[in-house]
Amino acid sequence: MFGKNTITITDNRTGKAYELPVESGTIRALDLRKIKTDENDFGLMTYDPAFTNTASCKSAITFIDGDKGILEYRGYPIEELAEKSTFLEVAWLLLKGELPTAAELKEFTHHVSIHTYLHENLKKLMEGFRHDAHPMGMLLSTVGALSTFYPDAKQIFDAKSRNHHVIRLIAKMPTIAAFVYRHSIGFPYVYPDNELSYTGNFLSMMKKMAEPRYVVNPVLERALDVLFILHADHEQNCSTNAMRSVGSAHTDPYSSVAAATAALYGPLHGGANEAVLRMLHELGDIKNVPAFVKDVKEGSGEKRLMGFGHRVYKNYDPRATVIKKLAEQVFEVTGKNPLLAIALELERIALQDDYFVKRKLYPNVDFYSGLIYEALGFHSDFFTVLFAIPRTAGWLAQWQELLSDADQKIARPRQVFTGSPRRSYVPIEKRELTRS
Ligand code: CMC
């Protein structure tokens, strides 16, 4: 009886037993449909509003063990990649499944660097945004607009075309992001410098003024590259789910990345790094930390310690550990961000407070990243854009995987209908009377 990869469910409504296969620790939700009270019953479904216990796909890209605080891309620990790899190498790894050879990396880097320019009309489109438009609003609109410049991107089952647009997206995201930034501060756009590294070129487009060539500080260039590695993928999070969901309708990759970017914008997701900085600025001084933590605990959930907690990690987010160390290296060049002391005190108090300990709330990737971004001179409303650039590689890897997965179809969840049963139309003059 035991040792079989099946589960037997007894329906106490009918007394019937059903034996369902178990595969990789899951049962197929559709198998539950066989469980019916009678012929006319639709069959059993699961109710899982935030996908808290539902695997929406099989994936070979990113592995997380939230209890142990483990994150791996294609089997490689994030700590090792952050120490030894580069963002473009990691992007290749996510997309192709293996680390590139020297020749493959050279070719990939070359292709990415020759696709960094934007169509001039896109610049005109960006000029239409108000001076105070949020950078994420500009980013997601502009990347969506790219789909109109590349109508052949609809050929999503043509591997050659798909690869071409994957490279274009990885190459153009930093350019769009930098143009968004320059627009928001009223500075002229700086065109890509294809001789520089991926992050060196990005910093040049962000910072260059009158000098003939922007001189990149190697510590800051590497720090940004490491931040890009850490943010490149994170399995089935909200924005990746958006990418897969929209992509499942066979939408082109530019529109799908725009949808994923919109999901990332939210303060519970990629917008949290901006919210952390706002919180630290509002706190202003270490002495205000205890009262703030008390407020969070007593506020029945509406006030949160931003940058803390995670749906999957019930331990220290391994990315936060790397970022905390990275912050020290960056601060040696830029000078210490005075908000660091407040962040460290928040972390110290929270990690020994029963409320946070009981709920397993630890610092996540967003808790320290904003401090580095601020030290690099970026405005807090630009932080999520800095998350979107590298995550594009992860979104595209997940999208490619979706397209080659025979199990996948258009994403279309079910619902539990709680509305009115069928009723007849009520003429307007009688409506007040019928309402209870
Ligand atoms: N501060 C205070 N309490 C919290 C926090 C927090 N940051 N996060 C969760 N809780 C409490 C929550 O009130 C709930 O308490 P109770 O059981 O008494 O109702 C309990 O912990 C479980 O929280 P949840 O909202 O059910 O957990 P979730 O898995 O749905 O939410 C989360 C995960 C990341 C949205 C949440 O922890 C949060 O809002 N954190 C702050 C925002 C943040 O830092 N987001 C970045 C996430 S990491 C990067 C990314 O994914 O983009």
Short mmCIF file of C-alpha atoms and ligand atoms in Angstrom, two decimals:
data_model
loop_
_atom_site.label_atom_id
_atom_site.label_comp_id
_atom_site.label_asym_id
_atom_site.label_seq_id
_atom_site.Cartn_x
_atom_site.Cartn_y
_atom_site.Cartn_z
CA MET A 1 0.00 0.00 0.00
CA PHE A 2 2.80 2.44 0.95
CA GLY A 3 5.67 3.54 -1.28
CA LYS A 4 3.41 4.40 -4.24
CA ASN A 5 3.61 7.85 -5.85
CA THR A 6 -0.11 8.42 -5.47
CA ILE A 7 -2.49 9.96 -2.98
CA THR A 8 -5.92 8.69 -2.09
CA ILE A 9 -8.58 11.25 -1.34
CA THR A 10 -11.85 10.23 0.23
CA ASP A 11 -14.77 12.55 -0.52
CA ASN A 12 -16.81 12.59 2.67
CA ARG A 13 -19.77 14.03 0.76
CA THR A 14 -20.11 10.85 -1.24
CA GLY A 15 -17.88 8.29 0.48
CA LYS A 16 -16.01 7.75 -2.80
CA ALA A 17 -12.20 7.39 -2.85
CA TYR A 18 -9.95 8.69 -5.64
CA GLU A 19 -6.34 7.72 -6.24
CA LEU A 20 -4.38 10.56 -7.85
CA PRO A 21 -0.76 10.48 -9.11
CA VAL A 22 1.85 12.54 -7.22
CA GLU A 23 4.67 13.97 -9.31
CA SER A 24 7.48 16.17 -7.92
CA GLY A 25 5.50 16.78 -4.75
CA THR A 26 2.43 17.98 -6.62
CA ILE A 27 -0.91 16.68 -7.78
CA ARG A 28 -2.42 17.92 -11.02
CA ALA A 29 -5.22 20.34 -10.19
CA LEU A 30 -7.23 18.98 -13.13
CA ASP A 31 -7.23 15.51 -11.51
CA LEU A 32 -9.38 17.02 -8.76
CA ARG A 33 -12.07 17.65 -11.34
CA LYS A 34 -12.88 13.92 -11.22
CA ILE A 35 -14.10 14.42 -7.65
CA LYS A 36 -17.81 15.11 -8.08
CA THR A 37 -20.91 14.79 -5.94
CA ASP A 38 -22.95 13.71 -8.98
CA GLU A 39 -22.92 13.75 -12.79
CA ASN A 40 -23.92 17.44 -12.96
CA ASP A 41 -21.31 18.64 -10.49
CA PHE A 42 -18.48 20.64 -12.18
CA GLY A 43 -15.90 18.84 -10.05
CA LEU A 44 -13.53 19.97 -7.31
CA MET A 45 -11.19 22.94 -7.75
CA THR A 46 -8.61 24.49 -5.42
CA TYR A 47 -8.98 28.05 -4.09
CA ASP A 48 -5.56 29.76 -4.03
CA PRO A 49 -5.98 33.51 -4.63
CA ALA A 50 -2.30 34.49 -4.43
CA PHE A 51 -0.82 31.21 -5.75
CA THR A 52 0.54 30.59 -2.25
CA ASN A 53 0.60 26.82 -2.77
CA THR A 54 0.23 26.39 -6.51
CA ALA A 55 3.05 25.58 -8.93
CA SER A 56 2.13 27.36 -12.17
CA CYS A 57 4.94 25.79 -14.19
CA LYS A 58 7.92 23.47 -14.22
CA SER A 59 11.13 25.48 -14.42
CA ALA A 60 14.83 24.64 -14.62
CA ILE A 61 16.05 28.23 -14.23
CA THR A 62 16.12 29.39 -10.61
CA PHE A 63 16.01 27.42 -7.37
CA ILE A 64 15.08 28.92 -4.01
CA ASP A 65 14.99 27.20 -0.64
CA GLY A 66 13.28 29.88 1.41
CA ASP A 67 13.77 28.16 4.76
CA LYS A 68 17.50 27.73 4.31
CA GLY A 69 18.04 31.06 2.50
CA ILE A 70 19.39 29.44 -0.69
CA LEU A 71 19.21 30.99 -4.17
CA GLU A 72 20.74 29.34 -7.25
CA TYR A 73 20.63 30.20 -10.95
CA ARG A 74 20.86 27.02 -13.04
CA GLY A 75 22.45 25.29 -10.03
CA TYR A 76 25.08 27.95 -9.31
CA PRO A 77 24.86 29.58 -5.85
CA ILE A 78 24.10 33.30 -6.03
CA GLU A 79 27.02 34.11 -3.69
CA GLU A 80 29.48 32.47 -6.10
CA LEU A 81 28.02 34.19 -9.15
CA ALA A 82 28.11 37.55 -7.34
CA GLU A 83 31.76 37.01 -6.53
CA LYS A 84 33.07 35.54 -9.79
CA SER A 85 30.69 36.28 -12.64
CA THR A 86 29.47 39.27 -14.65
CA PHE A 87 25.91 40.28 -15.42
CA LEU A 88 26.11 39.42 -19.13
CA GLU A 89 27.55 36.01 -18.32
CA VAL A 90 24.67 35.44 -15.88
CA ALA A 91 22.14 36.63 -18.46
CA TRP A 92 23.50 34.01 -20.87
CA LEU A 93 23.40 31.38 -18.13
CA LEU A 94 19.75 32.14 -17.39
CA LEU A 95 18.80 32.13 -21.07
CA LYS A 96 20.81 29.13 -22.24
CA GLY A 97 21.17 26.95 -19.14
CA GLU A 98 24.98 26.79 -19.07
CA LEU A 99 27.81 29.25 -18.45
CA PRO A 100 29.10 30.53 -21.80
CA THR A 101 32.50 29.65 -23.21
CA ALA A 102 34.88 32.58 -23.75
CA ALA A 103 33.93 32.68 -27.46
CA GLU A 104 30.19 32.55 -26.72
CA LEU A 105 30.46 35.33 -24.16
CA LYS A 106 32.49 37.47 -26.56
CA GLU A 107 29.89 37.05 -29.28
CA PHE A 108 26.95 37.67 -26.90
CA THR A 109 28.64 40.80 -25.48
CA HIS A 110 29.27 42.04 -29.01
CA HIS A 111 25.64 41.50 -30.04
CA VAL A 112 24.30 43.20 -26.93
CA SER A 113 26.63 46.17 -27.38
CA ILE A 114 25.64 46.77 -31.01
CA HIS A 115 21.93 46.84 -30.20
CA THR A 116 22.04 49.52 -27.51
CA TYR A 117 20.82 52.39 -29.72
CA LEU A 118 17.15 53.40 -29.82
CA HIS A 119 15.13 54.49 -32.82
CA GLU A 120 15.11 58.31 -32.80
CA ASN A 121 11.30 58.37 -32.80
CA LEU A 122 11.32 56.69 -29.44
CA LYS A 123 13.17 59.70 -28.08
CA LYS A 124 10.36 61.91 -29.36
CA LEU A 125 7.81 59.69 -27.66
CA MET A 126 9.73 60.04 -24.39
CA GLU A 127 9.84 63.81 -24.76
CA GLY A 128 6.04 63.79 -24.48
CA PHE A 129 6.16 62.73 -20.82
CA ARG A 130 5.71 65.41 -18.18
CA HIS A 131 8.92 66.49 -16.44
CA ASP A 132 7.74 64.82 -13.21
CA ALA A 133 6.48 61.54 -14.75
CA HIS A 134 7.47 58.55 -12.63
CA PRO A 135 10.48 56.77 -14.20
CA MET A 136 8.74 53.38 -13.99
CA GLY A 137 5.70 54.76 -15.84
CA MET A 138 8.02 56.06 -18.56
CA LEU A 139 10.00 52.82 -18.69
CA LEU A 140 7.03 50.52 -19.05
CA SER A 141 5.36 52.72 -21.67
CA THR A 142 8.54 53.05 -23.70
CA VAL A 143 9.42 49.36 -23.65
CA GLY A 144 5.82 48.59 -24.66
CA ALA A 145 6.14 51.08 -27.52
CA LEU A 146 9.19 49.18 -28.79
CA SER A 147 6.82 46.45 -29.97
CA THR A 148 5.52 48.86 -32.62
CA PHE A 149 9.06 49.38 -33.92
CA TYR A 150 9.67 45.64 -34.25
CA PRO A 151 6.45 44.08 -35.59
CA ASP A 152 8.40 40.92 -36.54
CA ALA A 153 8.80 40.26 -32.79
CA LYS A 154 5.40 38.59 -33.09
CA GLN A 155 7.20 35.61 -34.68
CA ILE A 156 7.71 34.15 -31.22
CA PHE A 157 8.08 30.56 -32.45
CA ASP A 158 10.92 31.46 -34.82
CA ALA A 159 13.98 30.75 -32.66
CA LYS A 160 16.24 33.07 -34.65
CA SER A 161 13.86 36.01 -34.43
CA ARG A 162 13.19 35.32 -30.75
CA ASN A 163 16.90 35.33 -29.97
CA HIS A 164 17.32 38.60 -31.85
CA HIS A 165 14.63 40.33 -29.80
CA VAL A 166 15.93 38.88 -26.55
CA ILE A 167 19.30 40.50 -27.31
CA ARG A 168 17.61 43.76 -28.32
CA LEU A 169 15.67 43.93 -25.07
CA ILE A 170 18.71 43.23 -22.89
CA ALA A 171 20.69 45.81 -24.89
CA LYS A 172 18.05 48.55 -24.96
CA MET A 173 16.71 48.46 -21.40
CA PRO A 174 19.72 50.39 -19.99
CA THR A 175 19.43 52.97 -22.79
CA ILE A 176 15.70 53.51 -22.17
CA ALA A 177 16.35 53.65 -18.42
CA ALA A 178 19.12 56.23 -18.82
CA PHE A 179 17.01 58.35 -21.20
CA VAL A 180 14.14 58.18 -18.68
CA TYR A 181 16.53 59.46 -16.00
CA ARG A 182 17.94 62.27 -18.14
CA HIS A 183 14.41 63.28 -19.11
CA SER A 184 13.35 63.43 -15.47
CA ILE A 185 16.22 65.79 -14.57
CA GLY A 186 16.02 67.79 -17.80
CA PHE A 187 19.47 66.81 -19.08
CA PRO A 188 20.26 65.96 -22.71
CA TYR A 189 20.30 62.26 -23.57
CA VAL A 190 23.72 60.60 -23.78
CA TYR A 191 24.09 58.02 -26.55
CA PRO A 192 25.54 54.58 -25.79
CA ASP A 193 29.30 54.08 -25.76
CA ASN A 194 29.71 50.55 -27.08
CA GLU A 195 33.35 50.34 -26.03
CA LEU A 196 32.32 50.29 -22.38
CA SER A 197 31.04 47.35 -20.34
CA TYR A 198 27.28 46.82 -19.85
CA THR A 199 27.22 48.71 -16.54
CA GLY A 200 30.03 51.10 -17.57
CA ASN A 201 28.00 52.20 -20.58
CA PHE A 202 24.89 52.54 -18.43
CA LEU A 203 26.73 54.76 -15.93
CA SER A 204 28.09 56.81 -18.83
CA MET A 205 24.59 57.36 -20.27
CA MET A 206 23.37 58.37 -16.81
CA LYS A 207 26.21 60.62 -15.70
CA LYS A 208 28.21 61.96 -18.64
CA MET A 209 28.16 65.71 -19.14
CA ALA A 210 30.62 67.71 -21.28
CA GLU A 211 33.66 65.41 -21.00
CA PRO A 212 34.56 63.59 -24.26
CA ARG A 213 34.41 60.20 -22.56
CA TYR A 214 32.97 59.26 -19.19
CA VAL A 215 35.56 57.72 -16.88
CA VAL A 216 33.89 54.91 -14.98
CA ASN A 217 34.97 54.20 -11.41
CA PRO A 218 35.75 50.44 -11.48
CA VAL A 219 34.45 49.84 -7.93
CA LEU A 220 31.08 51.43 -8.74
CA GLU A 221 30.93 49.71 -12.14
CA ARG A 222 31.51 46.32 -10.48
CA ALA A 223 29.07 47.10 -7.64
CA LEU A 224 26.31 47.83 -10.14
CA ASP A 225 27.19 44.67 -12.07
CA VAL A 226 26.87 42.63 -8.86
CA LEU A 227 23.52 44.28 -8.08
CA PHE A 228 22.40 43.36 -11.61
CA ILE A 229 23.47 39.73 -11.03
CA LEU A 230 21.53 39.59 -7.75
CA HIS A 231 18.36 40.95 -9.38
CA ALA A 232 18.51 38.94 -12.62
CA ASP A 233 15.92 36.30 -11.72
CA HIS A 234 13.89 35.08 -8.78
CA GLU A 235 11.65 32.28 -10.09
CA GLN A 236 7.86 32.76 -10.03
CA ASN A 237 7.52 36.18 -8.41
CA CYS A 238 4.75 38.67 -9.25
CA SER A 239 6.42 40.25 -12.32
CA THR A 240 7.67 36.92 -13.70
CA ASN A 241 4.17 35.57 -13.30
CA ALA A 242 2.93 38.63 -15.25
CA MET A 243 5.52 37.95 -17.97
CA ARG A 244 4.45 34.32 -18.23
CA SER A 245 0.75 35.10 -18.01
CA VAL A 246 0.84 37.76 -20.75
CA GLY A 247 3.35 35.70 -22.75
CA SER A 248 1.00 32.72 -22.61
CA ALA A 249 -1.36 34.66 -24.90
CA HIS A 250 1.52 34.63 -27.44
CA THR A 251 2.01 38.37 -27.03
CA ASP A 252 5.31 39.75 -28.37
CA PRO A 253 8.22 40.01 -25.88
CA TYR A 254 8.26 43.83 -25.75
CA SER A 255 4.61 44.00 -24.66
CA SER A 256 5.15 41.12 -22.23
CA VAL A 257 8.18 42.86 -20.68
CA ALA A 258 6.06 46.03 -20.38
CA ALA A 259 3.47 44.02 -18.41
CA ALA A 260 6.17 42.51 -16.20
CA THR A 261 7.62 45.99 -15.63
CA ALA A 262 4.17 47.21 -14.55
CA ALA A 263 3.98 44.40 -12.00
CA LEU A 264 7.47 45.20 -10.73
CA TYR A 265 6.41 48.85 -10.21
CA GLY A 266 4.18 47.95 -7.23
CA PRO A 267 5.44 48.83 -3.71
CA LEU A 268 5.01 45.25 -2.50
CA HIS A 269 7.35 44.03 -5.25
CA GLY A 270 10.16 45.99 -6.96
CA GLY A 271 8.82 49.29 -5.65
CA ALA A 272 9.88 48.26 -2.14
CA ASN A 273 13.46 49.60 -2.49
CA GLU A 274 12.04 53.08 -3.12
CA ALA A 275 9.69 52.64 -0.15
CA VAL A 276 12.62 51.60 2.09
CA LEU A 277 14.48 54.82 1.33
CA ARG A 278 11.35 56.89 1.93
CA MET A 279 10.92 55.11 5.27
CA LEU A 280 14.57 55.71 6.27
CA HIS A 281 14.36 59.40 5.31
CA GLU A 282 11.13 59.79 7.28
CA LEU A 283 12.76 58.16 10.30
CA GLY A 284 15.63 60.63 9.99
CA ASP A 285 17.39 59.52 13.20
CA ILE A 286 18.24 56.35 15.07
CA LYS A 287 16.31 57.59 18.08
CA ASN A 288 13.03 57.30 16.16
CA VAL A 289 13.53 53.59 15.40
CA PRO A 290 11.95 52.02 18.54
CA ALA A 291 8.74 54.08 18.21
CA PHE A 292 8.51 53.20 14.51
CA VAL A 293 8.92 49.47 15.16
CA LYS A 294 6.23 49.72 17.86
CA ASP A 295 3.92 51.46 15.36
CA VAL A 296 4.50 48.69 12.79
CA LYS A 297 3.69 46.00 15.35
CA GLU A 298 0.56 47.68 16.62
CA GLY A 299 -0.74 48.90 13.27
CA SER A 300 -2.61 45.67 12.37
CA GLY A 301 -0.65 45.20 9.14
CA GLU A 302 -1.23 48.53 7.38
CA LYS A 303 2.20 49.94 8.34
CA ARG A 304 5.06 47.67 7.36
CA LEU A 305 8.77 47.60 7.85
CA MET A 306 9.63 47.97 4.18
CA GLY A 307 12.46 45.75 2.94
CA PHE A 308 11.50 43.08 5.46
CA GLY A 309 9.65 39.84 4.87
CA HIS A 310 9.26 37.66 1.82
CA ARG A 311 6.70 35.20 0.51
CA VAL A 312 9.40 32.55 0.00
CA TYR A 313 12.34 33.43 2.28
CA LYS A 314 11.68 32.59 5.89
CA ASN A 315 15.34 33.25 6.59
CA TYR A 316 17.85 35.99 5.70
CA ASP A 317 17.54 36.69 1.95
CA PRO A 318 20.98 35.61 0.58
CA ARG A 319 20.94 38.61 -1.75
CA ALA A 320 20.64 40.96 1.25
CA THR A 321 23.79 39.40 2.76
CA VAL A 322 25.78 40.09 -0.44
CA ILE A 323 24.37 43.62 -0.76
CA LYS A 324 25.22 44.49 2.84
CA LYS A 325 28.89 43.65 2.15
CA LEU A 326 28.79 45.42 -1.21
CA ALA A 327 27.50 48.58 0.48
CA GLU A 328 30.72 48.80 2.51
CA GLN A 329 32.85 48.69 -0.67
CA VAL A 330 30.72 51.36 -2.34
CA PHE A 331 30.75 53.61 0.72
CA GLU A 332 34.57 53.55 0.71
CA VAL A 333 34.38 55.34 -2.64
CA THR A 334 31.30 57.50 -2.17
CA GLY A 335 31.40 58.13 1.58
CA LYS A 336 28.99 56.53 4.02
CA ASN A 337 25.28 57.00 3.47
CA PRO A 338 24.08 58.42 6.82
CA LEU A 339 20.89 56.35 6.51
CA LEU A 340 22.96 53.17 6.92
CA ALA A 341 23.08 53.65 10.70
CA ILE A 342 19.27 53.83 10.82
CA ALA A 343 18.93 50.72 8.62
CA LEU A 344 21.37 48.76 10.81
CA GLU A 345 19.50 49.78 13.95
CA LEU A 346 16.14 48.79 12.38
CA GLU A 347 17.58 45.42 11.46
CA ARG A 348 19.12 44.94 14.92
CA ILE A 349 15.87 45.70 16.73
CA ALA A 350 13.65 43.77 14.32
CA LEU A 351 15.80 40.62 14.37
CA GLN A 352 15.43 40.31 18.13
CA ASP A 353 11.79 41.38 18.34
CA ASP A 354 9.24 38.65 18.93
CA TYR A 355 6.82 40.04 16.31
CA PHE A 356 9.38 39.71 13.49
CA VAL A 357 11.01 36.53 14.82
CA LYS A 358 7.66 34.71 15.11
CA ARG A 359 6.66 35.68 11.58
CA LYS A 360 10.15 34.91 10.21
CA LEU A 361 10.56 38.42 8.81
CA TYR A 362 14.14 39.06 7.71
CA PRO A 363 15.73 41.76 5.52
CA ASN A 364 15.07 41.12 1.83
CA VAL A 365 16.97 42.26 -1.28
CA ASP A 366 15.41 45.73 -1.11
CA PHE A 367 16.48 46.59 2.41
CA TYR A 368 20.07 47.63 1.58
CA SER A 369 20.05 48.04 -2.22
CA GLY A 370 18.49 51.54 -2.04
CA LEU A 371 21.32 52.75 0.17
CA ILE A 372 23.83 51.82 -2.53
CA TYR A 373 21.71 53.32 -5.28
CA GLU A 374 21.46 56.55 -3.30
CA ALA A 375 25.22 56.58 -2.72
CA LEU A 376 25.64 56.18 -6.51
CA GLY A 377 23.60 59.37 -6.89
CA PHE A 378 20.30 57.90 -8.14
CA HIS A 379 16.95 59.32 -7.03
CA SER A 380 14.75 56.92 -5.06
CA ASP A 381 11.99 56.96 -7.69
CA PHE A 382 14.56 55.53 -10.11
CA PHE A 383 15.45 52.51 -7.95
CA THR A 384 12.83 50.16 -9.40
CA VAL A 385 14.12 50.96 -12.88
CA LEU A 386 17.51 49.68 -11.71
CA PHE A 387 15.75 46.46 -10.71
CA ALA A 388 13.91 46.16 -14.05
CA ILE A 389 17.09 46.34 -16.18
CA PRO A 390 18.65 43.07 -14.98
CA ARG A 391 15.33 41.35 -14.29
CA THR A 392 14.61 41.65 -18.02
CA ALA A 393 17.11 38.79 -18.55
CA GLY A 394 15.20 36.61 -16.07
CA TRP A 395 11.81 37.52 -17.55
CA LEU A 396 13.05 36.58 -21.01
CA ALA A 397 14.56 33.29 -19.84
CA GLN A 398 11.25 32.40 -18.19
CA TRP A 399 9.32 33.47 -21.30
CA GLN A 400 11.50 31.29 -23.56
CA GLU A 401 11.00 28.37 -21.21
CA LEU A 402 7.24 28.93 -21.26
CA LEU A 403 7.15 28.87 -25.06
CA SER A 404 8.99 25.55 -25.23
CA ASP A 405 6.89 23.88 -22.51
CA ALA A 406 4.29 21.54 -23.98
CA ASP A 407 2.31 21.66 -20.70
CA GLN A 408 1.67 25.40 -21.03
CA LYS A 409 -1.46 26.98 -22.49
CA ILE A 410 -2.97 30.42 -22.22
CA ALA A 411 -3.12 31.27 -18.50
CA ARG A 412 -6.72 31.31 -17.47
CA PRO A 413 -7.55 30.81 -13.80
CA ARG A 414 -10.94 29.72 -12.52
CA GLN A 415 -13.03 31.63 -9.99
CA VAL A 416 -15.41 30.91 -7.17
CA PHE A 417 -18.47 32.91 -8.19
CA THR A 418 -20.02 34.76 -5.23
CA GLY A 419 -22.42 37.08 -7.11
CA SER A 420 -26.15 37.10 -7.59
CA PRO A 421 -27.94 34.10 -9.05
CA ARG A 422 -29.63 34.70 -12.42
CA ARG A 423 -32.34 37.39 -12.25
CA SER A 424 -34.48 39.51 -14.59
CA TYR A 425 -33.66 43.02 -15.71
CA VAL A 426 -35.31 45.66 -13.50
CA PRO A 427 -36.72 48.79 -15.23
CA ILE A 428 -35.08 51.99 -13.90
CA GLU A 429 -38.23 53.37 -12.28
CA LYS A 430 -38.55 50.26 -10.10
CA ARG A 431 -34.95 49.92 -8.97
CA GLU A 432 -35.01 51.72 -5.62
CA LEU A 433 -37.87 49.52 -4.53
CA THR A 434 -36.11 46.26 -5.28
CA ARG A 435 -32.92 47.15 -3.30
CA SER A 436 -32.83 45.95 0.27
N1 CMC B 1 6.50 44.52 8.29
C1 CMC B 1 5.65 44.18 9.27
N2 CMC B 1 4.87 43.07 9.23
C2 CMC B 1 4.98 42.29 8.16
C3 CMC B 1 5.85 42.58 7.10
C4 CMC B 1 6.64 43.75 7.19
N3 CMC B 1 7.49 44.08 6.22
N4 CMC B 1 5.74 41.63 6.15
C5 CMC B 1 4.83 40.75 6.60
N5 CMC B 1 4.37 41.16 7.81
C6 CMC B 1 3.41 40.45 8.68
C7 CMC B 1 1.99 40.57 8.14
O1 CMC B 1 1.31 41.70 8.69
C8 CMC B 1 1.40 39.25 8.57
O2 CMC B 1 1.12 39.34 9.96
P1 CMC B 1 -0.16 38.58 10.59
O3 CMC B 1 0.14 37.12 10.41
O4 CMC B 1 -0.22 39.03 12.00
O5 CMC B 1 -1.34 39.03 9.76
C9 CMC B 1 2.55 38.26 8.43
O6 CMC B 1 3.75 39.06 8.59
C10 CMC B 1 2.59 37.55 7.08
O7 CMC B 1 2.58 38.54 6.07
P2 CMC B 1 1.88 38.38 4.65
O8 CMC B 1 1.53 39.73 4.13
O9 CMC B 1 0.78 37.36 4.77
O10 CMC B 1 3.06 37.74 3.83
P3 CMC B 1 3.17 37.68 2.25
O11 CMC B 1 3.99 36.50 1.94
O12 CMC B 1 1.83 37.78 1.63
O13 CMC B 1 3.94 39.03 1.90
C11 CMC B 1 5.60 40.59 1.36
C12 CMC B 1 5.26 39.10 1.51
C13 CMC B 1 7.02 40.72 0.78
C14 CMC B 1 4.62 41.26 0.39
C15 CMC B 1 5.54 41.26 2.76
O14 CMC B 1 6.45 40.67 3.64
C16 CMC B 1 5.75 42.76 2.70
O15 CMC B 1 4.80 43.52 2.44
N6 CMC B 1 7.02 43.24 2.91
C17 CMC B 1 7.30 44.65 2.79
C18 CMC B 1 7.46 45.00 1.34
C19 CMC B 1 8.76 44.49 0.76
O16 CMC B 1 9.82 44.63 1.35
N7 CMC B 1 8.66 43.91 -0.44
C20 CMC B 1 9.83 43.41 -1.17
C21 CMC B 1 9.79 41.94 -1.32
S1 CMC B 1 11.34 41.26 -1.88
C22 CMC B 1 11.56 41.82 -3.48
C23 CMC B 1 10.46 41.51 -4.42
O17 CMC B 1 9.81 40.46 -4.37
O18 CMC B 1 10.26 42.34 -5.29
#
